[in-house]
XYZ file of C-alpha atoms in Angstrom:
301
model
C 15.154 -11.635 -3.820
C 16.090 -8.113 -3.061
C 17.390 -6.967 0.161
C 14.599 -4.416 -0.224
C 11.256 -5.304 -1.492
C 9.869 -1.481 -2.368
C 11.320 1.769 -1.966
C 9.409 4.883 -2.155
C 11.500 8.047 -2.622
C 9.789 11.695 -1.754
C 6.614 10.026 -3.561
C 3.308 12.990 -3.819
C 0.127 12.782 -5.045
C -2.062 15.792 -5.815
C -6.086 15.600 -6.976
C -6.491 19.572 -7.511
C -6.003 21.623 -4.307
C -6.018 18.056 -2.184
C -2.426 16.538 -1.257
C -3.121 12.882 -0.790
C 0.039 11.714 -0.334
C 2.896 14.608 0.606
C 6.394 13.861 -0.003
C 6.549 10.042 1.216
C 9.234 8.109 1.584
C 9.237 4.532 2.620
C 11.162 1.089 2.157
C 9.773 -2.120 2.888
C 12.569 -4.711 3.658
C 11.743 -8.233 1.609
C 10.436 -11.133 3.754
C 8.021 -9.460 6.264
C 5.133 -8.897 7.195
C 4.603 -4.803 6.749
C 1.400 -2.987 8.093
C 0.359 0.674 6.832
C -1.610 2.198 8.937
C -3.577 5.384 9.271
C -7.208 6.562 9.638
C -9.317 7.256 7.088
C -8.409 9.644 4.288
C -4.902 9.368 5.594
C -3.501 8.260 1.936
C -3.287 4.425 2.549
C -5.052 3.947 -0.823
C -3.460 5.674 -3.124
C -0.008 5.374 -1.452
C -0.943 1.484 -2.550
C -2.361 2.443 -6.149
C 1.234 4.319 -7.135
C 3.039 1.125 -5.903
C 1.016 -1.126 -7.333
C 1.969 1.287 -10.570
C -2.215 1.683 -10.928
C -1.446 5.449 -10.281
C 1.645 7.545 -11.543
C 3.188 10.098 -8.533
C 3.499 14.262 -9.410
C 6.999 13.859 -7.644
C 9.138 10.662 -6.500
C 9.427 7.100 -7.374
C 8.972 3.982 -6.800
C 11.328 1.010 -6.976
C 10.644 -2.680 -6.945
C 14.469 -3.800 -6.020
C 16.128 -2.256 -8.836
C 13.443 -1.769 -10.967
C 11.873 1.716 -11.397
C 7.972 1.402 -11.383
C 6.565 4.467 -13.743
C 9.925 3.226 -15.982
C 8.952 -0.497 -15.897
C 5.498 -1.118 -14.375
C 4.762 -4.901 -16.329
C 7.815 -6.046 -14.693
C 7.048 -4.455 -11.484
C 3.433 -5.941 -11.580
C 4.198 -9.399 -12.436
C 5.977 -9.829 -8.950
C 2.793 -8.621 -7.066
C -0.297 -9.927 -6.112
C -3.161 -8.290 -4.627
C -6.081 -9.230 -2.474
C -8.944 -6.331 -2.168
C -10.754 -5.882 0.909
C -13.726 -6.929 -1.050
C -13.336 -8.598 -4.755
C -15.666 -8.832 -7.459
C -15.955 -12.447 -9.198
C -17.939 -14.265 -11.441
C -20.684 -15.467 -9.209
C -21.959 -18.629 -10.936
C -18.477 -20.034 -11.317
C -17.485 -22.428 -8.798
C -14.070 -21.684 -6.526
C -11.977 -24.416 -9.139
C -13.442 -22.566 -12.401
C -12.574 -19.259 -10.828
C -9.223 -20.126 -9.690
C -8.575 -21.859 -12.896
C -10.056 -18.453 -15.214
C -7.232 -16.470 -13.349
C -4.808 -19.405 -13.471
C -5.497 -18.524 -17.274
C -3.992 -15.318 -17.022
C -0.353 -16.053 -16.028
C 2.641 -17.606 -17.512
C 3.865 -18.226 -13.954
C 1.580 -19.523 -11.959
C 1.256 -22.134 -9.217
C -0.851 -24.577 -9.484
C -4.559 -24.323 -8.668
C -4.831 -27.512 -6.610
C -2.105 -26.211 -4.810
C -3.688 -23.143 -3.901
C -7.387 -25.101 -3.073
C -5.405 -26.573 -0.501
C -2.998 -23.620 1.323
C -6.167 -22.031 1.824
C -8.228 -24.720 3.051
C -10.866 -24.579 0.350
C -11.150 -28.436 -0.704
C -14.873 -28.747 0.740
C -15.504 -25.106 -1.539
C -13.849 -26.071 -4.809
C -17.199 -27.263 -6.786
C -19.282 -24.831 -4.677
C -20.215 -21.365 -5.982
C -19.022 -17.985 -5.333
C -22.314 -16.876 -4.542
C -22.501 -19.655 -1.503
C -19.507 -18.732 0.650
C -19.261 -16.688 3.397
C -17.183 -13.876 3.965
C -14.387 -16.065 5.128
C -14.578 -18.308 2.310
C -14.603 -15.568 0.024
C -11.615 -13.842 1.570
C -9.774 -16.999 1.319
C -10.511 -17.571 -2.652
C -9.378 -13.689 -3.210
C -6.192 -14.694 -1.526
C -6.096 -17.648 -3.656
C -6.612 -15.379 -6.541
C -3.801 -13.114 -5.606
C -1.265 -15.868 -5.076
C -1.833 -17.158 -8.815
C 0.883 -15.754 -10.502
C 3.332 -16.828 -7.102
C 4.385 -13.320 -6.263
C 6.932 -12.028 -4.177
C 5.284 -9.257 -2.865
C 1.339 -9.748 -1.476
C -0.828 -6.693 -0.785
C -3.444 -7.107 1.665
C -5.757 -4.502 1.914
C -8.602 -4.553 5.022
C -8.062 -8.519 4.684
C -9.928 -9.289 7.655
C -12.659 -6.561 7.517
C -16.252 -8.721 8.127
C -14.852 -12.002 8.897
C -15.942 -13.561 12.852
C -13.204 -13.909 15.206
C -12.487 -18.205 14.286
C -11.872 -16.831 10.441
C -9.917 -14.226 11.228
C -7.766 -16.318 12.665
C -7.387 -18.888 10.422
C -6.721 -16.250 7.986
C -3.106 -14.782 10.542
C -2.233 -18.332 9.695
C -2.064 -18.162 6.007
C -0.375 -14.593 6.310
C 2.404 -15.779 8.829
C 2.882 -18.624 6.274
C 3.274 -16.594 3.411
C 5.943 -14.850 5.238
C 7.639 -18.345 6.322
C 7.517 -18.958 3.051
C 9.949 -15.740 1.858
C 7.427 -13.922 0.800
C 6.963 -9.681 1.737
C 3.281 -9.482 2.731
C 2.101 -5.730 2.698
C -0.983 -5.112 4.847
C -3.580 -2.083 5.980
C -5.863 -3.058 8.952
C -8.100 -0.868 11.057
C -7.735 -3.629 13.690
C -4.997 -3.025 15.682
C -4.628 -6.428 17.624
C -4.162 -7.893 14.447
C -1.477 -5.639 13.323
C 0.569 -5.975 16.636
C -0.026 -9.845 16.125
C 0.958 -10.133 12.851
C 3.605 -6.731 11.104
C 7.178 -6.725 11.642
C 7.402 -3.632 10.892
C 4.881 -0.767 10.262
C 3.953 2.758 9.065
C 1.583 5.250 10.471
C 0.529 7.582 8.058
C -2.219 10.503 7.973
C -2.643 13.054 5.837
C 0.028 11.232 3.291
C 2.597 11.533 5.468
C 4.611 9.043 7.534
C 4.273 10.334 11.367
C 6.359 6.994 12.410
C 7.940 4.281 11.475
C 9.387 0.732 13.263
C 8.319 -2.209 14.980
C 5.389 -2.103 16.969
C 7.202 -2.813 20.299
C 9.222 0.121 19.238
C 6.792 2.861 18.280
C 5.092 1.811 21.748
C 8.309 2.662 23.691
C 8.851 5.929 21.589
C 5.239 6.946 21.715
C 4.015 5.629 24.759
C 6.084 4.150 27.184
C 3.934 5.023 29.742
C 0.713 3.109 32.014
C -2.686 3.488 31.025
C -5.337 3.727 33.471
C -8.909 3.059 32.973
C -12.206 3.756 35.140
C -15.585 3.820 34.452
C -17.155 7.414 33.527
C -19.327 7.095 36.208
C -16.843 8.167 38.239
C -16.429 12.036 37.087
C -12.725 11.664 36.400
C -12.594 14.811 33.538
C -10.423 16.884 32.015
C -10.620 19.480 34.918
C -9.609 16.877 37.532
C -5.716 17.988 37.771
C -4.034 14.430 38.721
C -0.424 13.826 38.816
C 1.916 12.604 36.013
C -1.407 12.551 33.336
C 0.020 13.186 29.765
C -3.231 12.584 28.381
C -6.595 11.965 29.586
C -9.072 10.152 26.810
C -12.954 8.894 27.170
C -13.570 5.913 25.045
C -17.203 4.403 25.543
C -18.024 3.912 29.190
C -14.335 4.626 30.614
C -11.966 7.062 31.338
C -8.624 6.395 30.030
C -5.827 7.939 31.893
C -2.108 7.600 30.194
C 0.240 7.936 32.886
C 4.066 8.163 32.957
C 4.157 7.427 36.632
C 1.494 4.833 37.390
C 2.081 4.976 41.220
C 1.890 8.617 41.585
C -1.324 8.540 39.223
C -2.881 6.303 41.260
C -2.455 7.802 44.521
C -3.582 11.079 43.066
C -7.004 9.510 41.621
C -7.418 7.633 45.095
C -6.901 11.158 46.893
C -9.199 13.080 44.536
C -11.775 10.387 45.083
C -11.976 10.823 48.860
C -11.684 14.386 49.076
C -15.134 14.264 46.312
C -16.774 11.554 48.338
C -16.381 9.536 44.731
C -16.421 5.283 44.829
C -14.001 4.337 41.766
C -15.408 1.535 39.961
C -14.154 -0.479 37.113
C -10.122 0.629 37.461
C -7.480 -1.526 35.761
C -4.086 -0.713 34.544
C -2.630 -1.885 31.411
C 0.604 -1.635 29.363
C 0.244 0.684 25.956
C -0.476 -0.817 23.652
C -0.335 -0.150 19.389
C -3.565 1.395 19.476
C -3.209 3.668 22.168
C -0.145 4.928 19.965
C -2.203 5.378 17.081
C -4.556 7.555 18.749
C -1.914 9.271 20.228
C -0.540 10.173 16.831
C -3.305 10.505 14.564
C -5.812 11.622 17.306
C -8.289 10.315 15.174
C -9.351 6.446 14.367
């Protein structure tokens, strides 16, 4: 496999007047697990549509190790498989007859008993599509996308829907994948899931990159700082002037407070409290974490 998996070079995408994705360049190194993130409207989809070679770029290209994408995009596709955040199948079939239909499709393929068991569908296989569950279902579109044994796997919104056990279960089969040699290319809105599971990761908005590393690394870059949290009850607002603040968020019933001096922070909130005749409720610190650097970048979820 290639020391690179995909290489975008100064890739844009225009619809009219609207720049969806502006001058973006991007490699993915082969054998990870690589998360693109970025709210919505920020380009994720179509950024995945001209590497999947479903879209061509205005400008740039796209290389699958050393082949060119818009030059080449049958070889480019056959080492790709994808897995929709929600796929449309053939509702009467059973998961065997659907796995087998796409098994159809492929000269190289692995086989579908195989597949029925990496992703824990033997109980399924004679049941019908239209009697799983979400998980289920994710699982068989994964199954699907793993037909044709790819070396690259996009992921798009895979665990969107599913409960907390299936979610789970479905981190497993992605970490595999990886231990297996494979590059796994995923967008998430959850951002627990992408600090659990990427190596490496992009955030985008507006189709452009704003950063780019590991997620330990974009939190010390971004946000090396302590985050402070109390309960809006207590009045803590932009107008209170507290010490060594960089930013000062509400997020449902708290008050976030990103510090880069926790101590001084602290003593400053305490201080403000008894001069206001204010009881603080609900205060914990916390390390940043990959969300608060998403919000910090984007501004937006």
């Amino acid at each position: 496999m290639q020391e690179n998996a995909l290489r975008l070079e100064n890739v844009t995408k225009r619809y009219g007047t609207m720049t969806a994705v502006d001058n973006l360049t991007l490699t993915v190194p082969s054998g990870i697990v690589f998360g693109l993130l970025g709210p919505n409207g920020a380009g994720k989809t179509t950024t995945l549509e001209i590497v999947e070679g479903l879209r061509r770029p205005d400008v740039g290209h796209v290389w699958w190790g050393d082949v060119d994408v818009a030059q080449r995009p049958e070889r480019a596709r056959s080492r790709f498989g994808v897995q929709l955040q929600t796929s449309a199948f053939f509702e009467l079939l059973t998961v065997r007859e659907t796995l087998e239909l796409f098994h159809s499709f492929y000269r190289r393929r692995l086989p579908v008993p195989e597949l029925i068991s990496r992703l824990d569908l033997e109980e399924k296989q004679n049941a019908r599509v239209d009697g799983l569950s979400g998980g289920q279902r994710q699982r068989l579109a994964l199954a699907v996308a793993l037909i044709n044994d790819p070396e690259v796997v996009f992921l798009d919104e895979p665990s969107a829907g599913l409960d907390p056990q299936a979610r789970r279960k479905l981190w497993e089969v992605i970490l595999g994948l990886k231990a297996e040699g494979r590059t796994v290319v995923l967008t998430t809105h959850y951002m627990e899931e992408a600090e659990f599971l990427v190596d490496r990761l992009a955030i985008i908005d507006r189709g452009r990159v704003l950063d780019e590393g590991t997620p330990r690394e974009l939190i010390q870059r971004h946000m090396p700082a302590a985050v402070v949290e109390v309960s809006r009850s207590v009045g803590v607002n932009s107008t209170v002037d507290l010490p060594a603040v960089r930013r000062m968020e509400e997020r449902d019933e708290v008050t976030m407070l990103v510090s880069d001096r926790l101590e001084d922070t602290l003593v400053g909130l305490v201080n403000w409290a008894q001069r206001e005749g204010r009881t603080i409720t609900g205060l914990t610190t916390r390390n940043a974490t990959l969300e608060d650097v998403f919000l910090e970048l984007t501004g937006r979820s």
